[in-house]
């Protein structure tokens, strides 16, 4: 049997660009019905139009994930259009960089609201419909940052991403009796606007530190999300799935003396 989300109804936050857009494209191609969320209406409408032209049943809702009433409106819009919510992909997030000493309380509070409090808002807004149907698949886009690795200037970001996983592990136990799973993908370095903005030289250098020799593509994360969102993943909950091309596998820098092997002529 193929792993599929065909005919399932999915809300995707942060759907207008990057990983969220790839999740939307992969799920639409598989036959899911979609509610796309983000703040920027122009990008959202353009994606909605593109997916409709490909035959998808899709609506878009302009919503800020850090606003509880926006998440409730998004949930209501989904139920009004499709009658249920099978899948929530909570993917929206931001990753500003700052040293700890340069991080103000306002920056910290804003980042926690967008990346972490939003997780609670989005999940809570979808929960009643999923509980009523005794079915639900929730997939969070967390990160290797915070859970598996550290990175200077990303300490506040890493705290939000580790926080999402902490929330998920307890929620999984709460939601199990209601037939609802909640899992997280942990992407490594994925080529979206944020990483591209760091410049070609940086992207190339990051890629060279990854066993596959390149950074990841958004669709490579999207396929992992589709799996966790499928009916077939119904006995997996409270888990993390790392999608990083082996970037965070433990290795010693001294390995570089003999690996990769030098080409001999
Ligand atoms: P991206 O290209 O910057 O896209 C972010 C998406 O989130 C956009 O659709 C954006 O649309 C939306 N968004 C941002 N703030 C929002 C808000 N307050 N309310 C609603 N929507 C909001 O980012 P990405 O690289 O695809 O990252 C997506 C997720 O993957 C994030 O959670 C990020 O932490 C995680 N991640 C990314 C990487 C990576 O290397 N790219 C690695 C690990 C984890 P609007 O601006 O129009 O709202």
mmCIF file of C-alpha atoms and ligand atoms in Angstrom:
data_model
loop_
_atom_site.group_PDB
_atom_site.id
_atom_site.type_symbol
_atom_site.label_atom_id
_atom_site.label_comp_id
_atom_site.label_asym_id
_atom_site.label_seq_id
_atom_site.Cartn_x
_atom_site.Cartn_y
_atom_site.Cartn_z
ATOM 1 C CA UNK A 1 0.000 0.000 0.000
ATOM 2 C CA UNK A 2 1.345 3.444 -0.920
ATOM 3 C CA UNK A 3 1.915 6.047 1.780
ATOM 4 C CA UNK A 4 -0.523 8.830 0.948
ATOM 5 C CA UNK A 5 -2.474 11.873 2.113
ATOM 6 C CA UNK A 6 -4.946 11.661 -0.780
ATOM 7 C CA UNK A 7 -8.296 13.275 0.084
ATOM 8 C CA UNK A 8 -7.024 14.268 3.538
ATOM 9 C CA UNK A 9 -7.624 17.835 4.685
ATOM 10 C CA UNK A 10 -4.442 19.617 5.761
ATOM 11 C CA UNK A 11 -3.667 23.033 7.239
ATOM 12 C CA UNK A 12 -0.126 24.206 6.489
ATOM 13 C CA UNK A 13 1.266 27.275 8.272
ATOM 14 C CA UNK A 14 4.135 29.181 6.676
ATOM 15 C CA UNK A 15 2.975 27.782 3.342
ATOM 16 C CA UNK A 16 3.924 30.692 1.102
ATOM 17 C CA UNK A 17 7.668 30.070 0.811
ATOM 18 C CA UNK A 18 10.477 27.625 1.471
ATOM 19 C CA UNK A 19 9.732 24.371 3.277
ATOM 20 C CA UNK A 20 6.032 25.189 3.786
ATOM 21 C CA UNK A 21 5.526 25.807 0.094
ATOM 22 C CA UNK A 22 7.220 22.488 -0.685
ATOM 23 C CA UNK A 23 4.922 20.708 1.805
ATOM 24 C CA UNK A 24 1.935 22.288 0.041
ATOM 25 C CA UNK A 25 3.180 21.272 -3.422
ATOM 26 C CA UNK A 26 4.002 17.700 -2.399
ATOM 27 C CA UNK A 27 0.683 17.201 -0.578
ATOM 28 C CA UNK A 28 -1.351 18.812 -3.383
ATOM 29 C CA UNK A 29 0.336 16.530 -5.921
ATOM 30 C CA UNK A 30 -0.703 13.583 -3.735
ATOM 31 C CA UNK A 31 -4.353 14.700 -3.715
ATOM 32 C CA UNK A 32 -4.729 16.382 -0.326
ATOM 33 C CA UNK A 33 -7.158 19.280 0.184
ATOM 34 C CA UNK A 34 -5.278 22.244 1.577
ATOM 35 C CA UNK A 35 -5.615 25.358 3.701
ATOM 36 C CA UNK A 36 -2.510 27.497 3.168
ATOM 37 C CA UNK A 37 -1.539 30.017 5.842
ATOM 38 C CA UNK A 38 0.984 32.868 6.081
ATOM 39 C CA UNK A 39 0.865 36.646 6.568
ATOM 40 C CA UNK A 40 1.759 37.815 3.044
ATOM 41 C CA UNK A 41 -1.406 37.616 0.937
ATOM 42 C CA UNK A 42 0.376 38.146 -2.398
ATOM 43 C CA UNK A 43 2.639 35.075 -2.138
ATOM 44 C CA UNK A 44 -0.209 33.004 -0.688
ATOM 45 C CA UNK A 45 -2.676 33.876 -3.456
ATOM 46 C CA UNK A 46 -0.054 33.176 -6.113
ATOM 47 C CA UNK A 47 0.579 29.717 -4.656
ATOM 48 C CA UNK A 48 -3.159 29.047 -4.285
ATOM 49 C CA UNK A 49 -3.615 29.904 -7.964
ATOM 50 C CA UNK A 50 -0.684 27.711 -9.048
ATOM 51 C CA UNK A 51 -1.991 24.715 -7.090
ATOM 52 C CA UNK A 52 -5.541 25.209 -8.412
ATOM 53 C CA UNK A 53 -4.189 25.192 -11.963
ATOM 54 C CA UNK A 54 -2.641 21.808 -11.115
ATOM 55 C CA UNK A 55 -6.096 20.561 -10.063
ATOM 56 C CA UNK A 56 -5.806 20.910 -6.279
ATOM 57 C CA UNK A 57 -8.680 21.792 -3.945
ATOM 58 C CA UNK A 58 -7.127 24.622 -1.930
ATOM 59 C CA UNK A 59 -7.909 27.834 -0.058
ATOM 60 C CA UNK A 60 -5.570 30.328 1.556
ATOM 61 C CA UNK A 61 -5.984 32.268 4.786
ATOM 62 C CA UNK A 62 -3.876 35.254 5.756
ATOM 63 C CA UNK A 63 -2.958 34.614 9.392
ATOM 64 C CA UNK A 64 -0.226 35.446 11.879
ATOM 65 C CA UNK A 65 0.742 32.324 13.837
ATOM 66 C CA UNK A 66 1.623 34.374 16.914
ATOM 67 C CA UNK A 67 -2.006 35.536 17.175
ATOM 68 C CA UNK A 68 -4.371 33.074 18.864
ATOM 69 C CA UNK A 69 -7.502 34.470 17.197
ATOM 70 C CA UNK A 70 -5.849 34.117 13.746
ATOM 71 C CA UNK A 71 -5.163 30.438 14.436
ATOM 72 C CA UNK A 72 -8.773 29.959 15.538
ATOM 73 C CA UNK A 73 -10.004 31.704 12.357
ATOM 74 C CA UNK A 74 -7.805 29.440 10.251
ATOM 75 C CA UNK A 75 -9.233 26.358 11.953
ATOM 76 C CA UNK A 76 -12.809 27.641 11.418
ATOM 77 C CA UNK A 77 -12.088 28.439 7.744
ATOM 78 C CA UNK A 78 -10.819 24.896 7.202
ATOM 79 C CA UNK A 79 -13.875 23.306 8.834
ATOM 80 C CA UNK A 80 -16.250 25.633 6.957
ATOM 81 C CA UNK A 81 -14.689 24.745 3.578
ATOM 82 C CA UNK A 82 -13.852 21.061 4.062
ATOM 83 C CA UNK A 83 -15.867 19.942 7.127
ATOM 84 C CA UNK A 84 -12.882 18.626 9.084
ATOM 85 C CA UNK A 85 -9.152 18.916 9.840
ATOM 86 C CA UNK A 86 -7.141 15.723 9.331
ATOM 87 C CA UNK A 87 -3.633 17.184 9.293
ATOM 88 C CA UNK A 88 -1.904 20.206 10.800
ATOM 89 C CA UNK A 89 1.590 20.993 9.518
ATOM 90 C CA UNK A 90 2.791 23.756 11.793
ATOM 91 C CA UNK A 91 5.791 24.974 9.864
ATOM 92 C CA UNK A 92 5.863 28.805 10.058
ATOM 93 C CA UNK A 93 8.923 30.188 11.747
ATOM 94 C CA UNK A 94 11.615 32.836 11.681
ATOM 95 C CA UNK A 95 15.349 32.588 12.324
ATOM 96 C CA UNK A 96 16.932 35.948 13.120
ATOM 97 C CA UNK A 97 20.541 35.846 14.300
ATOM 98 C CA UNK A 98 21.969 37.744 17.289
ATOM 99 C CA UNK A 99 24.595 37.189 19.948
ATOM 100 C CA UNK A 100 23.127 36.570 23.411
ATOM 101 C CA UNK A 101 24.479 39.924 24.613
ATOM 102 C CA UNK A 102 22.754 41.713 21.714
ATOM 103 C CA UNK A 103 19.384 39.963 22.190
ATOM 104 C CA UNK A 104 16.846 42.272 23.825
ATOM 105 C CA UNK A 105 13.815 41.139 25.804
ATOM 106 C CA UNK A 106 11.577 42.377 22.971
ATOM 107 C CA UNK A 107 13.502 40.272 20.388
ATOM 108 C CA UNK A 108 13.328 37.218 22.673
ATOM 109 C CA UNK A 109 9.580 37.643 23.300
ATOM 110 C CA UNK A 110 8.803 38.127 19.597
ATOM 111 C CA UNK A 111 10.783 35.054 18.535
ATOM 112 C CA UNK A 112 9.197 32.906 21.231
ATOM 113 C CA UNK A 113 5.742 34.101 20.168
ATOM 114 C CA UNK A 114 6.288 33.330 16.464
ATOM 115 C CA UNK A 115 8.149 30.021 16.832
ATOM 116 C CA UNK A 116 6.928 28.514 20.111
ATOM 117 C CA UNK A 117 3.724 30.078 21.438
ATOM 118 C CA UNK A 118 2.357 29.676 17.909
ATOM 119 C CA UNK A 119 2.778 25.917 18.247
ATOM 120 C CA UNK A 120 0.424 25.915 21.206
ATOM 121 C CA UNK A 121 -2.029 28.263 19.414
ATOM 122 C CA UNK A 122 -2.108 26.263 16.156
ATOM 123 C CA UNK A 123 -2.403 22.872 17.856
ATOM 124 C CA UNK A 124 -5.015 24.069 20.319
ATOM 125 C CA UNK A 125 -7.120 25.593 17.526
ATOM 126 C CA UNK A 126 -7.229 22.288 15.602
ATOM 127 C CA UNK A 127 -7.623 19.971 18.577
ATOM 128 C CA UNK A 128 -11.432 20.043 19.087
ATOM 129 C CA UNK A 129 -12.104 19.069 15.439
ATOM 130 C CA UNK A 130 -9.492 16.294 15.538
ATOM 131 C CA UNK A 131 -10.790 14.960 18.854
ATOM 132 C CA UNK A 132 -14.372 14.943 17.563
ATOM 133 C CA UNK A 133 -13.250 12.899 14.537
ATOM 134 C CA UNK A 134 -10.982 10.702 16.684
ATOM 135 C CA UNK A 135 -8.324 11.247 14.019
ATOM 136 C CA UNK A 136 -5.452 13.674 13.590
ATOM 137 C CA UNK A 137 -1.886 14.003 12.338
ATOM 138 C CA UNK A 138 0.138 16.955 13.613
ATOM 139 C CA UNK A 139 3.625 17.548 12.207
ATOM 140 C CA UNK A 140 5.828 20.323 13.545
ATOM 141 C CA UNK A 141 8.788 21.758 11.664
ATOM 142 C CA UNK A 142 11.387 22.035 14.402
ATOM 143 C CA UNK A 143 15.140 21.996 13.700
ATOM 144 C CA UNK A 144 18.366 20.183 14.510
ATOM 145 C CA UNK A 145 19.330 23.480 16.193
ATOM 146 C CA UNK A 146 18.674 23.174 19.901
ATOM 147 C CA UNK A 147 17.998 19.444 19.900
ATOM 148 C CA UNK A 148 21.158 18.117 18.276
ATOM 149 C CA UNK A 149 23.516 21.013 17.789
ATOM 150 C CA UNK A 150 24.383 24.544 18.750
ATOM 151 C CA UNK A 151 25.205 27.480 16.528
ATOM 152 C CA UNK A 152 26.511 30.885 17.616
ATOM 153 C CA UNK A 153 23.908 33.694 17.225
ATOM 154 C CA UNK A 154 21.027 31.187 17.185
ATOM 155 C CA UNK A 155 20.589 30.580 20.920
ATOM 156 C CA UNK A 156 17.122 32.160 21.150
ATOM 157 C CA UNK A 157 16.032 30.372 17.960
ATOM 158 C CA UNK A 158 17.436 27.070 19.254
ATOM 159 C CA UNK A 159 15.478 27.526 22.500
ATOM 160 C CA UNK A 160 12.219 27.863 20.543
ATOM 161 C CA UNK A 161 12.931 24.770 18.457
ATOM 162 C CA UNK A 162 13.867 22.647 21.489
ATOM 163 C CA UNK A 163 10.740 24.005 23.186
ATOM 164 C CA UNK A 164 8.541 22.767 20.335
ATOM 165 C CA UNK A 165 9.846 19.239 20.859
ATOM 166 C CA UNK A 166 9.332 19.429 24.614
ATOM 167 C CA UNK A 167 5.721 20.473 24.020
ATOM 168 C CA UNK A 168 5.257 17.709 21.453
ATOM 169 C CA UNK A 169 6.453 14.881 23.717
ATOM 170 C CA UNK A 170 3.917 15.615 26.453
ATOM 171 C CA UNK A 171 1.122 16.453 24.003
ATOM 172 C CA UNK A 172 1.682 13.087 22.279
ATOM 173 C CA UNK A 173 0.778 11.269 25.485
ATOM 174 C CA UNK A 174 -2.285 13.479 26.005
ATOM 175 C CA UNK A 175 -3.513 13.059 22.412
ATOM 176 C CA UNK A 176 -2.903 9.311 21.950
ATOM 177 C CA UNK A 177 -6.258 8.191 23.394
ATOM 178 C CA UNK A 178 -7.973 10.549 20.898
ATOM 179 C CA UNK A 179 -6.365 8.925 17.857
ATOM 180 C CA UNK A 180 -4.141 11.951 17.231
ATOM 181 C CA UNK A 181 -0.405 11.721 16.560
ATOM 182 C CA UNK A 182 2.070 14.590 16.902
ATOM 183 C CA UNK A 183 5.620 14.378 15.567
ATOM 184 C CA UNK A 184 8.349 16.742 14.414
ATOM 185 C CA UNK A 185 10.774 16.894 11.531
ATOM 186 C CA UNK A 186 14.194 18.324 12.350
ATOM 187 C CA UNK A 187 15.643 19.827 9.159
ATOM 188 C CA UNK A 188 19.340 20.557 8.865
ATOM 189 C CA UNK A 189 20.532 23.201 6.375
ATOM 190 C CA UNK A 190 17.829 23.563 3.734
ATOM 191 C CA UNK A 191 18.125 25.891 0.734
ATOM 192 C CA UNK A 192 15.362 28.443 1.326
ATOM 193 C CA UNK A 193 15.501 32.271 1.223
ATOM 194 C CA UNK A 194 17.115 32.414 4.655
ATOM 195 C CA UNK A 195 20.082 30.208 3.766
ATOM 196 C CA UNK A 196 20.377 31.651 0.245
ATOM 197 C CA UNK A 197 20.662 35.096 1.797
ATOM 198 C CA UNK A 198 23.902 34.038 3.476
ATOM 199 C CA UNK A 199 25.558 33.930 0.036
ATOM 200 C CA UNK A 200 26.841 31.257 -2.364
ATOM 201 C CA UNK A 201 30.187 30.873 -0.606
ATOM 202 C CA UNK A 202 28.505 30.144 2.734
ATOM 203 C CA UNK A 203 26.023 27.685 1.181
ATOM 204 C CA UNK A 204 28.898 25.865 -0.568
ATOM 205 C CA UNK A 205 30.946 25.689 2.649
ATOM 206 C CA UNK A 206 27.964 24.296 4.602
ATOM 207 C CA UNK A 207 27.357 21.719 1.875
ATOM 208 C CA UNK A 208 30.950 20.541 2.017
ATOM 209 C CA UNK A 209 30.471 19.592 5.683
ATOM 210 C CA UNK A 210 27.541 17.301 4.852
ATOM 211 C CA UNK A 211 28.104 13.661 3.830
ATOM 212 C CA UNK A 212 26.004 14.194 0.669
ATOM 213 C CA UNK A 213 28.187 17.195 -0.203
ATOM 214 C CA UNK A 214 25.271 19.636 -0.492
ATOM 215 C CA UNK A 215 22.576 21.371 1.517
ATOM 216 C CA UNK A 216 19.030 19.991 1.493
ATOM 217 C CA UNK A 217 16.126 20.858 -0.794
ATOM 218 C CA UNK A 218 12.756 21.946 0.690
ATOM 219 C CA UNK A 219 10.986 19.029 -0.997
ATOM 220 C CA UNK A 220 13.287 16.590 0.820
ATOM 221 C CA UNK A 221 11.791 17.826 4.091
ATOM 222 C CA UNK A 222 8.288 17.883 2.597
ATOM 223 C CA UNK A 223 8.362 14.165 1.785
ATOM 224 C CA UNK A 224 9.285 13.368 5.401
ATOM 225 C CA UNK A 225 6.375 15.561 6.551
ATOM 226 C CA UNK A 226 4.015 13.763 4.154
ATOM 227 C CA UNK A 227 5.037 10.417 5.663
ATOM 228 C CA UNK A 228 4.361 11.558 9.251
ATOM 229 C CA UNK A 229 1.052 13.113 8.099
ATOM 230 C CA UNK A 230 -0.140 9.927 6.415
ATOM 231 C CA UNK A 231 -2.628 7.444 7.820
ATOM 232 C CA UNK A 232 0.114 4.835 7.504
ATOM 233 C CA UNK A 233 2.262 6.605 10.154
ATOM 234 C CA UNK A 234 -0.526 6.136 12.713
ATOM 235 C CA UNK A 235 1.552 4.187 15.270
ATOM 236 C CA UNK A 236 4.310 6.845 15.459
ATOM 237 C CA UNK A 237 3.888 9.666 17.950
ATOM 238 C CA UNK A 238 6.061 11.986 20.016
ATOM 239 C CA UNK A 239 9.033 11.338 17.710
ATOM 240 C CA UNK A 240 11.544 13.408 15.791
ATOM 241 C CA UNK A 241 12.716 12.683 12.251
ATOM 242 C CA UNK A 242 16.043 14.279 11.342
ATOM 243 C CA UNK A 243 16.300 15.408 7.698
ATOM 244 C CA UNK A 244 19.855 16.719 7.424
ATOM 245 C CA UNK A 245 21.795 14.535 4.971
ATOM 246 C CA UNK A 246 23.812 13.181 7.919
ATOM 247 C CA UNK A 247 25.129 16.662 8.766
ATOM 248 C CA UNK A 248 24.784 16.228 12.525
ATOM 249 C CA UNK A 249 26.184 12.705 12.780
ATOM 250 C CA UNK A 250 29.058 12.765 15.248
ATOM 251 C CA UNK A 251 32.445 13.029 13.578
ATOM 252 C CA UNK A 252 35.820 14.441 14.424
ATOM 253 C CA UNK A 253 37.281 17.325 12.401
ATOM 254 C CA UNK A 254 40.515 15.254 12.176
ATOM 255 C CA UNK A 255 38.554 12.923 9.876
ATOM 256 C CA UNK A 256 39.167 15.480 7.133
ATOM 257 C CA UNK A 257 42.788 14.294 6.911
ATOM 258 C CA UNK A 258 41.663 11.135 5.099
ATOM 259 C CA UNK A 259 37.997 11.732 4.136
ATOM 260 C CA UNK A 260 36.787 12.237 1.509
ATOM 261 C CA UNK A 261 39.543 10.219 -0.186
ATOM 262 C CA UNK A 262 41.795 12.248 -2.486
ATOM 263 C CA UNK A 263 41.395 11.382 -6.143
ATOM 264 C CA UNK A 264 44.436 9.626 -7.560
ATOM 265 C CA UNK A 265 45.370 10.118 -11.184
HETATM 266 P P1 LIG B 1 11.042 30.842 4.991
HETATM 267 O O1 LIG B 1 11.451 30.484 3.630
HETATM 268 O O2 LIG B 1 11.500 32.138 5.587
HETATM 269 O O3 LIG B 1 9.445 30.778 5.085
HETATM 270 C C1 LIG B 1 8.817 31.065 6.303
HETATM 271 C C2 LIG B 1 7.321 30.942 6.130
HETATM 272 O O4 LIG B 1 6.695 31.230 7.388
HETATM 273 C C3 LIG B 1 6.762 31.922 5.122
HETATM 274 O O5 LIG B 1 5.654 31.359 4.471
HETATM 275 C C4 LIG B 1 6.326 33.092 6.007
HETATM 276 O O6 LIG B 1 5.310 33.853 5.338
HETATM 277 C C5 LIG B 1 5.791 32.336 7.222
HETATM 278 N N1 LIG B 1 5.795 33.123 8.451
HETATM 279 C C6 LIG B 1 6.830 33.755 9.045
HETATM 280 N N2 LIG B 1 6.415 34.399 10.149
HETATM 281 C C7 LIG B 1 5.087 34.168 10.248
HETATM 282 C C8 LIG B 1 4.081 34.587 11.147
HETATM 283 N N3 LIG B 1 4.333 35.369 12.200
HETATM 284 N N4 LIG B 1 2.812 34.156 10.945
HETATM 285 C C9 LIG B 1 2.518 33.373 9.887
HETATM 286 N N5 LIG B 1 3.419 32.940 9.003
HETATM 287 C C10 LIG B 1 4.683 33.355 9.167
HETATM 288 O O7 LIG B 1 11.513 29.729 6.055
HETATM 289 P P2 LIG B 1 11.905 28.177 5.851
HETATM 290 O O8 LIG B 1 13.377 28.106 5.708
HETATM 291 O O9 LIG B 1 11.040 27.542 4.845
HETATM 292 O O10 LIG B 1 11.568 27.634 7.317
HETATM 293 C C11 LIG B 1 10.324 27.023 7.615
HETATM 294 C C12 LIG B 1 10.443 26.321 8.948
HETATM 295 O O11 LIG B 1 11.534 25.403 8.891
HETATM 296 C C13 LIG B 1 10.729 27.271 10.110
HETATM 297 O O12 LIG B 1 9.987 26.858 11.245
HETATM 298 C C14 LIG B 1 12.218 27.066 10.382
HETATM 299 O O13 LIG B 1 12.555 27.305 11.716
HETATM 300 C C15 LIG B 1 12.380 25.606 10.005
HETATM 301 N N6 LIG B 1 13.747 25.228 9.629
HETATM 302 C C16 LIG B 1 14.335 25.745 8.496
HETATM 303 C C17 LIG B 1 15.635 25.350 8.164
HETATM 304 C C18 LIG B 1 16.348 25.846 6.928
HETATM 305 O O14 LIG B 1 17.565 25.569 6.769
HETATM 306 N N7 LIG B 1 15.684 26.535 6.018
HETATM 307 C C19 LIG B 1 16.344 24.469 9.004
HETATM 308 C C20 LIG B 1 15.709 23.988 10.150
HETATM 309 C C21 LIG B 1 14.408 24.366 10.445
HETATM 310 P P3 LIG B 1 4.989 35.389 5.712
HETATM 311 O O15 LIG B 1 6.313 36.057 5.956
HETATM 312 O O16 LIG B 1 4.241 35.916 4.540
HETATM 313 O O17 LIG B 1 4.148 35.341 6.942
#
